[in-house]
Coordinates of C-alpha atoms and ligand atoms in Angstrom, one line a residue:
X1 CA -25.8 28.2 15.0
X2 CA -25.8 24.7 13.7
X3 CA -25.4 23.0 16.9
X4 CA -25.2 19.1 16.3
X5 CA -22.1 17.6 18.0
X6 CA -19.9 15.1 17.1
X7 CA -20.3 11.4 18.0
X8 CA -16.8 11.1 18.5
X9 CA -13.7 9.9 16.3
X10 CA -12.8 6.3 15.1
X11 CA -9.6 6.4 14.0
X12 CA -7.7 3.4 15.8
X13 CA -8.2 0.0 14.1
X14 CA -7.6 -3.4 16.1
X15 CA -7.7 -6.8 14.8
X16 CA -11.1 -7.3 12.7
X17 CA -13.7 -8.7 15.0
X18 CA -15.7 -11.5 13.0
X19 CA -19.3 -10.0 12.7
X20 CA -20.4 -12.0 10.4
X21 CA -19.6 -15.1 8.0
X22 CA -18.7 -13.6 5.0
X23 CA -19.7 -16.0 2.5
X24 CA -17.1 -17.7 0.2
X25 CA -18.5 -16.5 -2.9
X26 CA -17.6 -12.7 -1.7
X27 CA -14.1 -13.4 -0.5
X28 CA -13.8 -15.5 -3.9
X29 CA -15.1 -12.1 -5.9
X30 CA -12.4 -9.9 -4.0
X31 CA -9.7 -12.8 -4.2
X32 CA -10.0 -12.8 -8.0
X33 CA -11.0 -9.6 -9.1
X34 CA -8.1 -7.2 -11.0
X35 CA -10.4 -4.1 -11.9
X36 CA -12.3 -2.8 -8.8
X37 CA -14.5 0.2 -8.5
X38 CA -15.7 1.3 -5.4
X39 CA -18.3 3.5 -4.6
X40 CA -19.0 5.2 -1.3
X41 CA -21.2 7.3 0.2
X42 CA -21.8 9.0 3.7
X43 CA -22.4 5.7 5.6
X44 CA -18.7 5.0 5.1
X45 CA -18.0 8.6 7.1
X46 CA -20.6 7.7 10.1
X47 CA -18.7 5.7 12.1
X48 CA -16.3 8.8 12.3
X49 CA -19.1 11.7 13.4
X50 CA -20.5 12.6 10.2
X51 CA -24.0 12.7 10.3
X52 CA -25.1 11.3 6.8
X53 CA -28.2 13.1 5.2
X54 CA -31.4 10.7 4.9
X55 CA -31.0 8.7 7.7
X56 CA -32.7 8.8 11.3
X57 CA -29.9 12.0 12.6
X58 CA -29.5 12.7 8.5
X59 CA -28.7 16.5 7.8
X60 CA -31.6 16.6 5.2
X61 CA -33.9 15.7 8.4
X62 CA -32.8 19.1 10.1
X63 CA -31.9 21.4 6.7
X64 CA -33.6 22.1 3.8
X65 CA -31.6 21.1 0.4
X66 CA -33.4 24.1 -1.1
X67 CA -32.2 26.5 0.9
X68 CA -28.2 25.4 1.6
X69 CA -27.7 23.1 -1.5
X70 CA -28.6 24.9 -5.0
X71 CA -26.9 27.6 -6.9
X72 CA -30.5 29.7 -6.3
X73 CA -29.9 29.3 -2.7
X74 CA -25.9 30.0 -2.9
X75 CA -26.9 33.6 -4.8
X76 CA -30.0 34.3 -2.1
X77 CA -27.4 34.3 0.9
X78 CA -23.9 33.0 0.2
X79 CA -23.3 34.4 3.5
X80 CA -26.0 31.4 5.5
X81 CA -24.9 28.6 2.6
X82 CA -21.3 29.4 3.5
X83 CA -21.9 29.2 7.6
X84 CA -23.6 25.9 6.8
X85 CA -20.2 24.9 5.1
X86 CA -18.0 25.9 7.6
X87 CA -20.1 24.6 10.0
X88 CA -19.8 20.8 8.2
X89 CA -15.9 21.4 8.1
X90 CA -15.5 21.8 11.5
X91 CA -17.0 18.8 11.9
X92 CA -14.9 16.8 9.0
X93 CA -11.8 18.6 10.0
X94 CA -12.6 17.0 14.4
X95 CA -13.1 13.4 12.4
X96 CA -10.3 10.7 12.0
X97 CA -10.6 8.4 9.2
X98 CA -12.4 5.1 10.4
X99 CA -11.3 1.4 9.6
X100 CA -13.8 1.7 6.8
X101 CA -11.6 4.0 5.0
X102 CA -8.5 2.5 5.4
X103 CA -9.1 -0.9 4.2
X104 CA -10.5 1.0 1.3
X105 CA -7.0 3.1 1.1
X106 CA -5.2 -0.7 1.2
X107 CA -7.7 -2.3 -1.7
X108 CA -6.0 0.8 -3.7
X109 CA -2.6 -0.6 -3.3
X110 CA -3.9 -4.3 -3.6
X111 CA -5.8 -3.8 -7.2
X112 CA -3.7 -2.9 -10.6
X113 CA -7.1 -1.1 -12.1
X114 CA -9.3 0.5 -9.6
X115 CA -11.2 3.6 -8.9
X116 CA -13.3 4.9 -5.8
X117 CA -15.7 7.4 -6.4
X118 CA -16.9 9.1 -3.6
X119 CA -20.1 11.3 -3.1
X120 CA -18.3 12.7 0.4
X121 CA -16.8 16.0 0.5
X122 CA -15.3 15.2 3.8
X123 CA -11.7 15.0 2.6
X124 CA -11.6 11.4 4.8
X125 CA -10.7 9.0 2.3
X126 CA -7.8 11.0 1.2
X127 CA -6.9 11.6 4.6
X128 CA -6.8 7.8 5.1
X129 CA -4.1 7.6 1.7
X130 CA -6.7 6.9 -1.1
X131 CA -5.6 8.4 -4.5
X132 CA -7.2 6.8 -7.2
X133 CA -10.2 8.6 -6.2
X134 CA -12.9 10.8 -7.9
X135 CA -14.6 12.5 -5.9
X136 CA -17.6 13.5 -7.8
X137 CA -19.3 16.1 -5.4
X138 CA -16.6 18.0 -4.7
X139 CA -15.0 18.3 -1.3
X140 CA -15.4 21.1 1.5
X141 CA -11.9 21.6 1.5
X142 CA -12.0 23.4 -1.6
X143 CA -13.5 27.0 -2.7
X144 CA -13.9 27.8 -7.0
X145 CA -14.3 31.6 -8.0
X146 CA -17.0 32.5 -9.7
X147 CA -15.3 35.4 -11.4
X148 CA -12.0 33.8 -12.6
X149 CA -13.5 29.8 -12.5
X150 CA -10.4 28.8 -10.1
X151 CA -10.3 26.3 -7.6
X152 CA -8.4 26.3 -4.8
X153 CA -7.6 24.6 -1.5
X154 CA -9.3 25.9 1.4
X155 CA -7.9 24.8 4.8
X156 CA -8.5 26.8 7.3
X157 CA -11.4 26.2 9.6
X158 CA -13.4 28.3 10.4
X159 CA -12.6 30.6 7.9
X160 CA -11.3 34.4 8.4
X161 CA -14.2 36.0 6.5
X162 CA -17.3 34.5 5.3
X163 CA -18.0 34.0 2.0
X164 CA -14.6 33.7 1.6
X165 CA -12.9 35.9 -1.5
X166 CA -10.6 34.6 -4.0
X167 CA -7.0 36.4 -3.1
X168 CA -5.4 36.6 -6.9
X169 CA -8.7 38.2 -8.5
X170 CA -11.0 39.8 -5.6
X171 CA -13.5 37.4 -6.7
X172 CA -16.2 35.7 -4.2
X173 CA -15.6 31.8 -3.9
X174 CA -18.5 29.2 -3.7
X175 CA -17.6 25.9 -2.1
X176 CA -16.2 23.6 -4.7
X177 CA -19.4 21.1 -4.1
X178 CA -21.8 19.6 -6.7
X179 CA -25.2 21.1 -5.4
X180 CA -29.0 20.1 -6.7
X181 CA -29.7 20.4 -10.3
X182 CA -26.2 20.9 -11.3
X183 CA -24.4 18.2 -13.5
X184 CA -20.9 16.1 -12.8
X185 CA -17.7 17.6 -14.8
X186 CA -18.3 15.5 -18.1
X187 CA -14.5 14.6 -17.9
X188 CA -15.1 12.6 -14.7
X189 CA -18.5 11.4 -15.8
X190 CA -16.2 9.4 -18.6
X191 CA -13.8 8.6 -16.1
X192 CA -16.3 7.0 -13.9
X193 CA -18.3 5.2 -16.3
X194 CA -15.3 3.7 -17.9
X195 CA -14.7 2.3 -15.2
X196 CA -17.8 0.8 -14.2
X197 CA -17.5 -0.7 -17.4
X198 CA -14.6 -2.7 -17.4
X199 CA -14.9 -3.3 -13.4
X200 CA -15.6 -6.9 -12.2
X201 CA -16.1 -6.0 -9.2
X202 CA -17.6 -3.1 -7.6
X203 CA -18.0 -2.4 -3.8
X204 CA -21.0 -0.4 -2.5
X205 CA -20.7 1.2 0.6
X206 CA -23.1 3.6 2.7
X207 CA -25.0 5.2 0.1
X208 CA -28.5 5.5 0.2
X209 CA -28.5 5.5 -3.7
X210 CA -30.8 8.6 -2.9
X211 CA -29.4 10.6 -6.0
X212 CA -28.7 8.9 -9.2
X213 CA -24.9 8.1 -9.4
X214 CA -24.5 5.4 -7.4
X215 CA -27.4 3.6 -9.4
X216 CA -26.3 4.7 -12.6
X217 CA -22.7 3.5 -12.1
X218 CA -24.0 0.0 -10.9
X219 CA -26.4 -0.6 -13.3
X220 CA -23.3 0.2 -16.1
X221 CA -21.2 -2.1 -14.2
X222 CA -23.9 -4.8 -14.0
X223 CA -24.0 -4.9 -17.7
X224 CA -20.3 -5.3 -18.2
X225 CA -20.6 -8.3 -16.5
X226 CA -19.4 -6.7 -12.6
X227 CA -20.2 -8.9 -9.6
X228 CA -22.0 -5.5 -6.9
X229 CA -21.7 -6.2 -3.7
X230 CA -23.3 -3.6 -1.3
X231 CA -22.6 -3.1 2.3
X232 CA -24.8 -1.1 4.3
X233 CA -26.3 -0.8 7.7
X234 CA -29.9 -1.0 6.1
X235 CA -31.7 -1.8 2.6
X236 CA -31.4 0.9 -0.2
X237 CA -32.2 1.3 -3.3
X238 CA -29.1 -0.3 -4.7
X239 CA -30.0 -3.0 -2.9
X240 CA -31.8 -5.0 -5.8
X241 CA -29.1 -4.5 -7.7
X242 CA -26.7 -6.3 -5.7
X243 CA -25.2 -9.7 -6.1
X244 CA -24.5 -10.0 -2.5
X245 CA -25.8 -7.9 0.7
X246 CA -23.4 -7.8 3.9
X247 CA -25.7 -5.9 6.2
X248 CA -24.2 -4.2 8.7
X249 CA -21.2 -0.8 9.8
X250 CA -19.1 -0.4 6.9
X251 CA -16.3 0.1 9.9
X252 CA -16.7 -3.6 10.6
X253 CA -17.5 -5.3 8.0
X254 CA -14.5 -4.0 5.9
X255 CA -11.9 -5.1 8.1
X256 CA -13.2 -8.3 8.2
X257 CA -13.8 -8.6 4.9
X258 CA -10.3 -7.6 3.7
X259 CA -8.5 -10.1 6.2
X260 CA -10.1 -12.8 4.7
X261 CA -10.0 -12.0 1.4
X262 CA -6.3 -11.5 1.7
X263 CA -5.4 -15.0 3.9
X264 CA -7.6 -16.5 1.1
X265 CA -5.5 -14.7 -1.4
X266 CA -2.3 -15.9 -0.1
X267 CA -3.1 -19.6 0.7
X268 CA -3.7 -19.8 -3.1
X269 CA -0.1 -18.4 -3.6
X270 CA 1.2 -20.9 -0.5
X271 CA -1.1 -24.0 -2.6
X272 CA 0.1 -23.1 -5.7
X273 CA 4.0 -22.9 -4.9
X274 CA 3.8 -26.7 -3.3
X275 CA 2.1 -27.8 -6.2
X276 CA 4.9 -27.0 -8.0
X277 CA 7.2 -28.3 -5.8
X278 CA 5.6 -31.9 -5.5
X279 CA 3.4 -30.8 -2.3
X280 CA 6.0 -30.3 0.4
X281 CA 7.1 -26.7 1.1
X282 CA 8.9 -24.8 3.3
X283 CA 8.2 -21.3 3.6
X284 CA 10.0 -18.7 5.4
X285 CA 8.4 -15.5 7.0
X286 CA 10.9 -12.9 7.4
X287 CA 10.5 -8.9 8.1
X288 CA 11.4 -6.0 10.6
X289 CA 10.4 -6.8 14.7
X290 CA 7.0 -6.0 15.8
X291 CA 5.8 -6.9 12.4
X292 CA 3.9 -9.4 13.3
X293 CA 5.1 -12.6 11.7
X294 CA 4.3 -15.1 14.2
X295 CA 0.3 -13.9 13.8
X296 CA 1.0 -14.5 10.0
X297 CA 2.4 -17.8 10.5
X298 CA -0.2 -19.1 12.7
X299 CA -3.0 -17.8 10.5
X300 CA -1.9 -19.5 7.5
X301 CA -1.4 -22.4 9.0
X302 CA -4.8 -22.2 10.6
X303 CA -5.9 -22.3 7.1
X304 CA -3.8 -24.5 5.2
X305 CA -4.9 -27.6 7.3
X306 CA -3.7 -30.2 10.0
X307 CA -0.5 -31.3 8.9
X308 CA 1.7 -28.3 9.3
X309 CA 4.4 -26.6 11.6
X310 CA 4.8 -23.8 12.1
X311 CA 8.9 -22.8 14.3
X312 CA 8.9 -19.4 15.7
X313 CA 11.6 -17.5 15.9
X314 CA 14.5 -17.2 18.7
X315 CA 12.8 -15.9 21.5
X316 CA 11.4 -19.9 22.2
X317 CA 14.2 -21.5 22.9
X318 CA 15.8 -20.7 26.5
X319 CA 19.4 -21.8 28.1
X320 CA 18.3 -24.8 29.1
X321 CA 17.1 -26.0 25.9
X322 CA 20.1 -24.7 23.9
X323 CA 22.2 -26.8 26.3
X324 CA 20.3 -29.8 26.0
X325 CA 20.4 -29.8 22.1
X326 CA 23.9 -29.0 22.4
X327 CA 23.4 -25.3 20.9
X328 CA 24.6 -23.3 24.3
X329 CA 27.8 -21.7 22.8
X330 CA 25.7 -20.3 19.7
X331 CA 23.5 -18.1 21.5
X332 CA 23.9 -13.8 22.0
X333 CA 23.0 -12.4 18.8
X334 CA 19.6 -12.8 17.6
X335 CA 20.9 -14.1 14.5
X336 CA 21.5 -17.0 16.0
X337 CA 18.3 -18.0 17.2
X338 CA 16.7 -17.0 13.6
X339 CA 19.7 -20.0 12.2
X340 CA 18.4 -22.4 14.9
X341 CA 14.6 -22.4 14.5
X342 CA 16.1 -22.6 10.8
X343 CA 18.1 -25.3 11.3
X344 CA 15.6 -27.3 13.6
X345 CA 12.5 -26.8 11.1
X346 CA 15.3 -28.4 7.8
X347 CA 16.1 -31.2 10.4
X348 CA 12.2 -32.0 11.1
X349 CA 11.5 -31.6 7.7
X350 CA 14.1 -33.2 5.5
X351 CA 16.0 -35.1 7.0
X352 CA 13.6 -37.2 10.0
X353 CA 12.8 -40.8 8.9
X354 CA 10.4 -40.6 11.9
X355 CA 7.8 -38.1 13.2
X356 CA 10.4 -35.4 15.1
X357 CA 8.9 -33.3 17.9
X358 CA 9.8 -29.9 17.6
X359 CA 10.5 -28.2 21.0
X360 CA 8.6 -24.4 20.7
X361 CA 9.2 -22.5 23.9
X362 CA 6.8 -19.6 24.5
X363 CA 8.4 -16.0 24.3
X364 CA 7.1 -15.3 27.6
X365 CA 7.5 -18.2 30.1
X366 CA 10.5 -19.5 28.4
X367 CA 8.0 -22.7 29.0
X368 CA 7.7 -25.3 26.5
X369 CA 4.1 -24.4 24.7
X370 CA 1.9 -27.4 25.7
X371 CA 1.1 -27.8 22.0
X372 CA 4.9 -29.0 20.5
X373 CA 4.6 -29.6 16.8
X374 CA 5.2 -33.2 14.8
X375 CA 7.2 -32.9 11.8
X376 CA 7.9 -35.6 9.8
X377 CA 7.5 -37.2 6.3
X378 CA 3.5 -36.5 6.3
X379 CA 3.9 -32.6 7.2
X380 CA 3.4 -31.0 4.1
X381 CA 3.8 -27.5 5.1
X382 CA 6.2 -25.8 7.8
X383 CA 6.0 -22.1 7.9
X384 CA 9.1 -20.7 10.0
X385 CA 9.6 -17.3 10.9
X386 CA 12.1 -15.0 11.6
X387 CA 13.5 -11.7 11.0
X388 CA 17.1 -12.7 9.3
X389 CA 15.5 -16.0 7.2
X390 CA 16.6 -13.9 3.9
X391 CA 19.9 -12.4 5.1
X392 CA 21.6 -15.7 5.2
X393 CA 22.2 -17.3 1.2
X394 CA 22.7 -20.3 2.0
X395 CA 19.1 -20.3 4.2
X396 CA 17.5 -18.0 1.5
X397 CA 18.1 -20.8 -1.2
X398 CA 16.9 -23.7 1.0
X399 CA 13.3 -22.1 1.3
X400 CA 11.0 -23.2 -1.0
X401 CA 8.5 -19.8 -0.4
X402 CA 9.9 -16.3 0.8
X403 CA 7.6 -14.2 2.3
X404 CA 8.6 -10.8 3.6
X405 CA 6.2 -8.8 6.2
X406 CA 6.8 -5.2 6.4
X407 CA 4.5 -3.0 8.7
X408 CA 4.2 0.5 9.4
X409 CA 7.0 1.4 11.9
X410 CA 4.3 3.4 14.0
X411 CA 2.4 0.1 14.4
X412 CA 5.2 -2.4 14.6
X413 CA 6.8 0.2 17.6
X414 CA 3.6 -0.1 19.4
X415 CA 3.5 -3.8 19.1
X416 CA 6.9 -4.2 20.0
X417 CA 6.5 -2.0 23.3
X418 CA 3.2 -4.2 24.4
X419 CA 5.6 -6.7 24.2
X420 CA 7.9 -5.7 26.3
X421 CA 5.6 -4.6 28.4
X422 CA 3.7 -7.6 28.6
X423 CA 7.5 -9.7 29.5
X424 CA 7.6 -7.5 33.0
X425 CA 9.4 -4.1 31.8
X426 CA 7.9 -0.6 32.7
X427 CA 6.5 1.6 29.9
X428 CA 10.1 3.3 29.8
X429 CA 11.8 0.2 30.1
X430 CA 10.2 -0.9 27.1
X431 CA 10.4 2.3 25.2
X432 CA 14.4 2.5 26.0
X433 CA 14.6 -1.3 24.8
X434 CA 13.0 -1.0 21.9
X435 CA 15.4 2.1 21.4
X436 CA 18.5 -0.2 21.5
X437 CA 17.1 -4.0 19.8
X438 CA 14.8 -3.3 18.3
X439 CA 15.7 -0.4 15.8
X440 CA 19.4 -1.9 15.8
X441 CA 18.3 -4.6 13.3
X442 CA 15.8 -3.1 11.0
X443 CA 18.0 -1.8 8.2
X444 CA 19.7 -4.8 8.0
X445 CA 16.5 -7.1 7.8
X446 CA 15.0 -4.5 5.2
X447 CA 17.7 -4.6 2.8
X448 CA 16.5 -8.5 2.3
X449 CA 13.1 -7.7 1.0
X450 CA 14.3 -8.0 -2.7
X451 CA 14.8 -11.5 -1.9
X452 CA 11.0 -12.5 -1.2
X453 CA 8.7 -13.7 -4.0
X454 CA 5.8 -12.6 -2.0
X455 CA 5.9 -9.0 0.0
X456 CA 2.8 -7.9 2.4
X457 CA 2.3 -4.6 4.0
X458 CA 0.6 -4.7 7.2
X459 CA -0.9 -1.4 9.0
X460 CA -4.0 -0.6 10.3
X461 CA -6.0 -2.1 7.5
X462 CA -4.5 -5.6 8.3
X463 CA -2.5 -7.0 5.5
X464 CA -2.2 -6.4 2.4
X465 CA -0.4 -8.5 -0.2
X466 CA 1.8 -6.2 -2.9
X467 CA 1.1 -7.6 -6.3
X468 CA 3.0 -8.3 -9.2
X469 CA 1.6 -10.7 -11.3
X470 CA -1.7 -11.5 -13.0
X471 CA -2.0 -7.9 -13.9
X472 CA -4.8 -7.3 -16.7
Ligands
LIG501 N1 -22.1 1.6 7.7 C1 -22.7 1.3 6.5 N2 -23.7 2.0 6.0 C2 -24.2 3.0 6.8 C3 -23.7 3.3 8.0 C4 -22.5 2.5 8.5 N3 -22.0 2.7 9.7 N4 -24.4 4.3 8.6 C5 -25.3 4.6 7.7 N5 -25.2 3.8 6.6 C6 -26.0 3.9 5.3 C7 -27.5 4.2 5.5 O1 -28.2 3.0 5.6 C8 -27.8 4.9 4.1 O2 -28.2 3.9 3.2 O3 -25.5 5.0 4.6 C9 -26.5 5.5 3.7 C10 -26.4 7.0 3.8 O4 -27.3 7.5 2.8 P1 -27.4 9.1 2.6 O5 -27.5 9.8 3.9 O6 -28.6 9.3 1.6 O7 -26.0 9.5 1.9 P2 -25.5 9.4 0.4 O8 -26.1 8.2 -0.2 O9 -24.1 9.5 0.5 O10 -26.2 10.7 -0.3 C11 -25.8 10.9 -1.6 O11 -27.0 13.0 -1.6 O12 -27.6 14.9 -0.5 C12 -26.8 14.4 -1.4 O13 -24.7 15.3 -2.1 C13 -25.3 14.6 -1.1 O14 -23.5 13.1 -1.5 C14 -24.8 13.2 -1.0 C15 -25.8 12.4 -1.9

């Protein structure tokens, strides 16, 4: 009966695409902050099907709040405000999670003190892992008695019998949403509002501001001193209320957002550890294969300027090479290779009177890259990588920064088949050798994580640094 279709899941998350410039006093807000509330509203669930309710395809455009959204119309037909319902949770239950809602998921992990509040009862953000969540209108996933006051989960879709009855008590359940003219739980109306008053940052995403909440909240926050920043496809009425405006889908802007917040975040932490140590450092990037450490490695040194070097791992340096540098018996296990990009970045580093060129092979062509680094006394920086850096002590004690990588094994399996892939082997090829290398070193390189100062998490939000200092 409520025939409006789907617009298709978003659930897969690539590298962000840059959108737009996100200026340097935003990434400096997120880079900073320690107490973060975020506030969200159905813009953040379009980009997964959802249709959001006052824009051009909004529900209100179709529907009448009046007649599917108050407890008047609930007790005129529960039976129509019910198939509305289950109609909306067939839809949420065919949505993924978007990009939007994962970065959102990883800011939970990244921030000591924060909250998202939610006006969406599509059960997404939870879906994507958030936890510190309140979500203040309820969720379509849930049905409260109105004989006994329970509420329980609801899961099934579509349900058996409409309305659906409460099985312990006999009693008729209403969906456990906040409808028109009735008022938020006052315990999480305190929760919310303390939080907006000790936030310093709050995030507004996709919300119209078309009921009061979102307003309400930001106008608290502003007074505590909060820094708002709103992204939104369009101008709403939160809009004046915002420090900053990135203008655009919450599903790209996000992504972007959070990868530069977080390389901005962990240059600080590379700046601050060479200050300390008189402005040269060497940093080591270990973690499990596929996890991406090379990416990491070149994108810090993208950032940290001209003079550093970055040695990838064993996969550069071919027969040839090892024979010419006098290496050849050393080579088999992959160990070894971690030892000599080890050994080769020390040598460049420490010990070279003069500028030494360090040969990097590519991990495809076994070619030299055209691009062969200098290393000498001027290099302040050079980032190596490799998955064993921390399993050796007397290499664990000779870095100046460890930095572990760990990635979500579905992620870092997918990389690491590309890979393959992309050196020549069929798709089963690569599957059965990722089966035997691959795997075969993992536990080992894990149980070295302990040893790095710094620890990232990468998965499809992008990376996201695990704090455990400047709490407050
Ligand atoms: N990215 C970012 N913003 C978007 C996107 C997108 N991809 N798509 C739409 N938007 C923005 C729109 O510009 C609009 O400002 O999302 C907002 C959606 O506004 P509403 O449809 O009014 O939804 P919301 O603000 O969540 O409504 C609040 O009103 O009807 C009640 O209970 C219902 O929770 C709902 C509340």
């Amino acid at each position: 009966m409520f025939g409006v279709t789907l617009a298709g899941g978003a659930g897969r998350m690539r590298a962000p695409k840059m959108t737009q410039n996100i200026s340097g006093n935003v990434v400096t807000a997120l880079k900073r902050a320690n107490r973060v509330m975020i506030v969200t509203g159905a813009g953040i669930s379009a980009e997964s099907g959802i249709p959001t309710f006052r824009g051009a395809d909004g529900l209100w455009r179709n529907f009448k709040p009046e007649e599917l959204a108050t407890p008047q119309a609930f007790q005129r037909q529960p039976h129509t405000v019910w198939e509305w319902y289950d109609w909306r949770r067939g839809l949420c239950a065919q949505a993924q999670p978007n990009p939007a809602h994962r970065v959102v998921a990883a800011m939970e992990r990244f921030y000591h003190h924060f909250l998202l509040v939610t006006q969406n009862v599509d059960g997404l953000h939870a879906r994507a892992g958030s936890r510190r969540m309140v979500e203040a209108h309820g969720s379509v996933w849930r049905g409260q008695c109105l004989q006994c006051g329970a509420t329980l989960p609801l899961e099934v879709t579509p349900l058996k019998e409409l309305p659906p009855r409460h099985e312990g008590c006999g009693g008729m359940l209403r969906p456990a949403v906040v409808w028109f003219g009735e008022s938020y739980e006052p315990a999480v109306l305190q929760q919310m509002f303390a939080a907006a008053e000790e936030a310093q940052l709050v995030l507004v995403v996709g919300t119209s501001g078309g009921v009061s909440l979102p307003m309400d909240l930001v106008t608290q926050a502003r007074q505590g001193g909060a820094t708002i920043i709103e992204i939104n496809s369009e101008r709403s009425a939160v809009s004046r209320l915002a420090h900053e405006r990135l203008e655009g889908k919450a599903g790209e802007i996000l992504p972007e957002l959070w990868h530069c917040a977080q390389l901005a975040y962990l240059v600080d932490e590379v700046r601050a550890r060479a200050e300390q140590k008189g402005g040269r450092l060497l940093v080591g990037i270990a973690g499990p294969p596929g996890a991406g450490k090379s990416r990491l490695a070149k994108a810090l040194a993208a950032e940290l300027g001209p003079h550093v070097l970055v040695a990838m791992d064993g996969f550069h340096f071919n027969n040839a090479r090892l024979e010419a540098l006098g290496l050849r018996g050393r080579k088999g296990a992959p160990e070894t290779f971690d030892r000599l990009a080890f050994e080769l970045a020390v040598r460049a580093m420490r010990l070279a009177q003069e500028p030494v060129r360090l040969p990097i092979y590519s991990r495809e062509t076994h070619e030299p890259v055209p691009e062969a680094f200098m290393a000498g006394q001027t290099t302040p920086f050079v980032i190596i990588e490799g998955n064993y850096l921390l399993h050796w002590p007397e290499v664990r004690d000779a870095l100046d920064m460890r930095i572990y990588l760990d990635c979500d094994p579905a992620l870092a399996r997918k990389n690491l088949i590309a890979r393959h892939q992309r050196g020549g082997a069929t798709e089963e090829e690569a599957i059965r050798k990722f089966e035997q290398n691959d795997r075969l070193n993992r536990e080992t390189i894990q149980a070295t994580r302990g040893a790095a100062e710094l620890q990232i998490w990468r998965d499809a939000a992008g990376w996201t640094v695990t704090r455990s200092d400047r709490q407050g």
